């Protein structure tokens, strides 16, 4: 059974803290994605990576960075968390090819106080 | 550029009634279309996808969708709603690079007993 796992389901942090969200996939997929999900706004792409050490900005990269040192792991970093980054964060992976679908992790609900 | 529009952010149906969730897309290339479902506090999971071939696509849990190129639509239907269908539904189209997805803003389905 294919799997995308995220390090935490729920996380509470304070303003100004550095926050790491980890995502691991076991499907040997080339592409990995980080989205944030907010009510009424759907999924918005933060960053994606199409290979190890490669990354592309999505629609809302400000305030975030990413790291992909190994193929199976994609980390999202909030350098200095702010209250407007309180959200649900979803990780996804995608194999090579046009017909494939993304596989999603269970999400991390982050609250920044 | 690709984009997805989901008409109706909230849809309510009675148990046993027809479910119809609307999705229209814009794409400059032949689209690959997807419907995902998200249950509360979970990630997204694939319901069905259209790539090529038959325009009526059957998915899990009794859902199906029809690709209509002339109407640029990919509406999701289910003949008889069940209480367990209550969830958020997202329509998505993949980009022409094969590794970019564009999501609609989602439709929340409520099933009334």
Coordinates of C-alpha atoms in Angstrom, one line a residue:
Chain A
X1 CA 0.0 0.0 0.0
X2 CA 1.5 3.3 -1.1
X3 CA 2.1 5.8 1.6
X4 CA 2.9 9.5 2.2
X5 CA 3.5 10.3 5.8
X6 CA 3.8 13.6 7.6
X7 CA 5.7 14.0 10.8
X8 CA 2.9 15.5 12.9
X9 CA -0.9 15.6 12.6
X10 CA -1.2 18.6 15.0
X11 CA 1.4 21.2 15.9
X12 CA 1.2 24.3 18.1
X13 CA 4.0 26.8 17.8
X14 CA 4.7 30.4 19.0
X15 CA 5.2 33.4 16.8
X16 CA 8.9 33.7 15.7
X17 CA 9.7 30.0 16.2
X18 CA 11.4 28.0 13.4
X19 CA 9.1 25.2 12.3
X20 CA 9.9 22.1 10.4
X21 CA 7.3 20.0 8.7
X22 CA 8.5 16.7 7.3
X23 CA 7.1 14.5 4.6
X24 CA 8.2 11.0 3.6
X25 CA 7.0 8.9 0.6
X26 CA 7.7 5.3 -0.1
X27 CA 6.8 5.2 -3.8
X28 CA 10.1 6.3 -5.2
X29 CA 8.4 9.3 -6.7
X30 CA 10.3 12.1 -8.4
X31 CA 8.0 14.9 -7.6
X32 CA 6.9 16.1 -4.2
X33 CA 4.7 19.1 -3.2
X34 CA 3.7 21.2 -0.3
X35 CA 0.3 22.9 -0.2
X36 CA -1.6 24.9 2.4
X37 CA -5.3 24.6 2.7
X38 CA -7.5 27.3 4.0
X39 CA -11.3 27.5 4.1
X40 CA -12.7 28.9 0.9
X41 CA -9.3 29.1 -0.8
X42 CA -8.8 25.4 -1.6
X43 CA -5.3 24.1 -2.0
X44 CA -2.5 26.6 -2.7
X45 CA 0.9 25.4 -3.8
X46 CA 3.8 26.6 -1.7
X47 CA 6.7 24.7 -3.3
X48 CA 7.4 21.7 -5.2
X49 CA 10.4 19.6 -6.0
X50 CA 11.0 17.5 -9.1
X51 CA 14.3 15.9 -8.1
X52 CA 16.7 15.7 -5.2
X53 CA 18.0 19.2 -4.3
X54 CA 15.7 20.8 -6.9
X55 CA 12.8 23.0 -6.0
X56 CA 10.4 25.4 -7.7
X57 CA 8.3 28.1 -6.1
X58 CA 4.6 27.7 -6.2
X59 CA 1.9 30.4 -5.8
X60 CA 2.6 31.4 -2.2
X61 CA 6.3 30.8 -1.3
X62 CA 6.8 33.9 0.9
X63 CA 7.7 33.0 4.4
X64 CA 8.6 29.4 3.6
X65 CA 11.6 27.4 2.4
X66 CA 12.0 23.7 1.5
X67 CA 14.7 21.1 1.6
X68 CA 15.0 17.9 -0.4
X69 CA 18.2 16.1 0.4
X70 CA 16.9 12.6 -0.2
X71 CA 14.4 11.4 -2.8
X72 CA 11.9 10.2 -0.3
X73 CA 11.9 13.2 2.0
X74 CA 10.6 16.8 1.5
X75 CA 10.7 19.3 4.3
X76 CA 8.9 22.5 4.6
X77 CA 10.4 25.2 6.8
X78 CA 8.8 28.2 8.3
X79 CA 11.8 30.4 9.2
X80 CA 9.9 32.6 11.6
X81 CA 6.4 31.5 12.2
X82 CA 3.6 34.0 12.1
X83 CA -0.1 33.8 13.0
X84 CA -1.1 34.1 9.4
X85 CA 0.6 30.8 8.8
X86 CA -1.9 28.9 10.9
X87 CA -3.3 26.5 8.4
X88 CA -3.6 22.9 7.3
X89 CA -0.4 21.8 5.4
X90 CA -0.6 18.9 2.9
X91 CA 2.2 17.1 1.4
X92 CA 1.8 15.1 -1.9
X93 CA 4.0 13.0 -4.2
X94 CA 3.7 12.2 -7.9
X95 CA 5.4 9.7 -10.1
X96 CA 6.8 10.5 -13.5
X97 CA 4.2 10.6 -16.3
X98 CA 1.3 12.6 -17.4
X99 CA -1.4 10.2 -16.4
X100 CA -0.5 9.9 -12.8
X101 CA -2.3 11.3 -9.8
X102 CA -0.9 12.9 -6.7
X103 CA -0.8 10.9 -3.5
X104 CA -1.4 12.9 -0.3
X105 CA -0.4 12.6 3.2
X106 CA -2.8 13.0 6.1
X107 CA -2.0 16.7 6.7
X108 CA -0.5 18.7 9.5
X109 CA -2.8 21.2 11.2
X110 CA -0.4 24.0 12.4
X111 CA -1.5 26.6 14.9
X112 CA 0.8 29.6 15.5
X113 CA 0.0 31.5 18.7
Chain B
X1 CA -2.6 28.2 -18.4
X2 CA -4.9 25.7 -16.7
X3 CA -7.6 26.6 -14.2
X4 CA -10.5 24.9 -12.5
X5 CA -13.8 26.3 -11.3
X6 CA -16.1 24.4 -9.0
X7 CA -19.6 25.9 -8.9
X8 CA -21.1 25.8 -5.4
X9 CA -18.8 25.8 -2.4
X10 CA -21.6 24.0 -0.4
X11 CA -24.0 21.5 -1.6
X12 CA -26.7 19.7 0.5
X13 CA -28.6 16.7 -0.6
X14 CA -30.9 14.3 1.1
X15 CA -29.8 10.7 1.8
X16 CA -30.7 8.7 -1.3
X17 CA -30.9 11.7 -3.6
X18 CA -28.7 12.3 -6.6
X19 CA -25.3 14.0 -6.0
X20 CA -24.1 16.4 -8.7
X21 CA -20.9 18.4 -8.1
X22 CA -19.9 20.7 -10.9
X23 CA -16.4 21.3 -12.3
X24 CA -15.3 23.3 -15.3
X25 CA -11.8 23.7 -16.5
X26 CA -9.8 25.7 -18.9
X27 CA -6.8 24.1 -20.6
X28 CA -4.8 24.9 -23.7
X29 CA -3.8 21.2 -24.1
X30 CA -5.7 18.0 -23.7
X31 CA -6.5 17.8 -20.0
X32 CA -6.0 15.1 -17.5
X33 CA -8.8 15.5 -14.9
X34 CA -9.2 14.3 -11.4
X35 CA -11.6 14.3 -8.5
X36 CA -10.4 13.9 -5.0
X37 CA -12.3 13.5 -1.7
X38 CA -11.2 14.8 1.7
X39 CA -12.8 13.5 4.8
X40 CA -12.6 15.6 8.0
X41 CA -9.0 16.0 9.2
X42 CA -7.6 13.8 6.5
X43 CA -5.6 14.2 3.4
X44 CA -7.0 14.0 -0.1
X45 CA -7.7 10.6 -1.8
X46 CA -8.4 10.0 -5.4
X47 CA -12.0 9.3 -6.4
X48 CA -11.4 8.9 -10.1
X49 CA -9.4 10.3 -13.1
X50 CA -9.8 10.9 -16.8
X51 CA -6.8 10.6 -19.0
X52 CA -7.8 9.3 -22.5
X53 CA -10.4 7.0 -23.9
X54 CA -13.9 6.6 -22.5
X55 CA -15.4 9.9 -21.4
X56 CA -17.5 8.3 -18.6
X57 CA -15.2 7.4 -15.8
X58 CA -16.2 5.3 -12.9
X59 CA -14.5 5.7 -9.5
X60 CA -14.7 4.4 -6.0
X61 CA -17.7 4.5 -3.7
X62 CA -20.2 4.6 -6.6
X63 CA -19.1 7.9 -8.0
X64 CA -18.6 8.6 -11.7
X65 CA -17.7 11.6 -13.8
X66 CA -18.2 12.5 -17.5
X67 CA -15.6 14.4 -19.5
X68 CA -17.4 16.8 -22.0
X69 CA -14.9 18.5 -24.1
X70 CA -17.4 20.8 -25.8
X71 CA -18.6 22.1 -22.4
X72 CA -15.1 21.9 -20.8
X73 CA -16.7 20.1 -17.9
X74 CA -16.0 17.2 -15.7
X75 CA -19.0 17.0 -13.3
X76 CA -19.1 14.3 -10.5
X77 CA -22.2 12.3 -9.9
X78 CA -23.6 9.6 -7.7
X79 CA -27.1 8.2 -8.1
X80 CA -27.9 7.8 -4.4
X81 CA -26.2 9.8 -1.6
X82 CA -25.1 8.0 1.5
X83 CA -24.3 9.6 4.9
X84 CA -20.7 8.6 4.5
X85 CA -20.4 10.7 1.4
X86 CA -20.3 13.9 3.5
X87 CA -16.9 15.4 2.7
X88 CA -15.0 18.0 0.8
X89 CA -14.6 17.3 -2.9
X90 CA -11.9 18.8 -5.1
X91 CA -11.6 18.8 -8.9
X92 CA -8.1 19.1 -10.4
X93 CA -6.5 19.3 -13.8
X94 CA -2.8 18.5 -14.5
X95 CA -0.6 20.9 -16.3
X96 CA 1.1 20.2 -19.6
X97 CA 4.4 19.6 -17.9
X98 CA 3.0 16.6 -16.1
X99 CA 4.1 17.6 -12.7
X100 CA 1.8 20.6 -11.9
X101 CA -1.7 20.3 -10.7
X102 CA -4.4 23.0 -10.5
X103 CA -7.1 22.5 -7.9
X104 CA -10.6 24.0 -7.6
X105 CA -11.6 25.6 -4.4
X106 CA -13.6 22.6 -3.3
X107 CA -17.2 21.8 -2.7
X108 CA -18.4 20.7 0.7
X109 CA -21.1 18.1 0.5
X110 CA -23.6 17.7 3.3
X111 CA -26.0 14.7 3.3
X112 CA -29.2 15.2 5.2
X113 CA -30.8 12.2 6.8

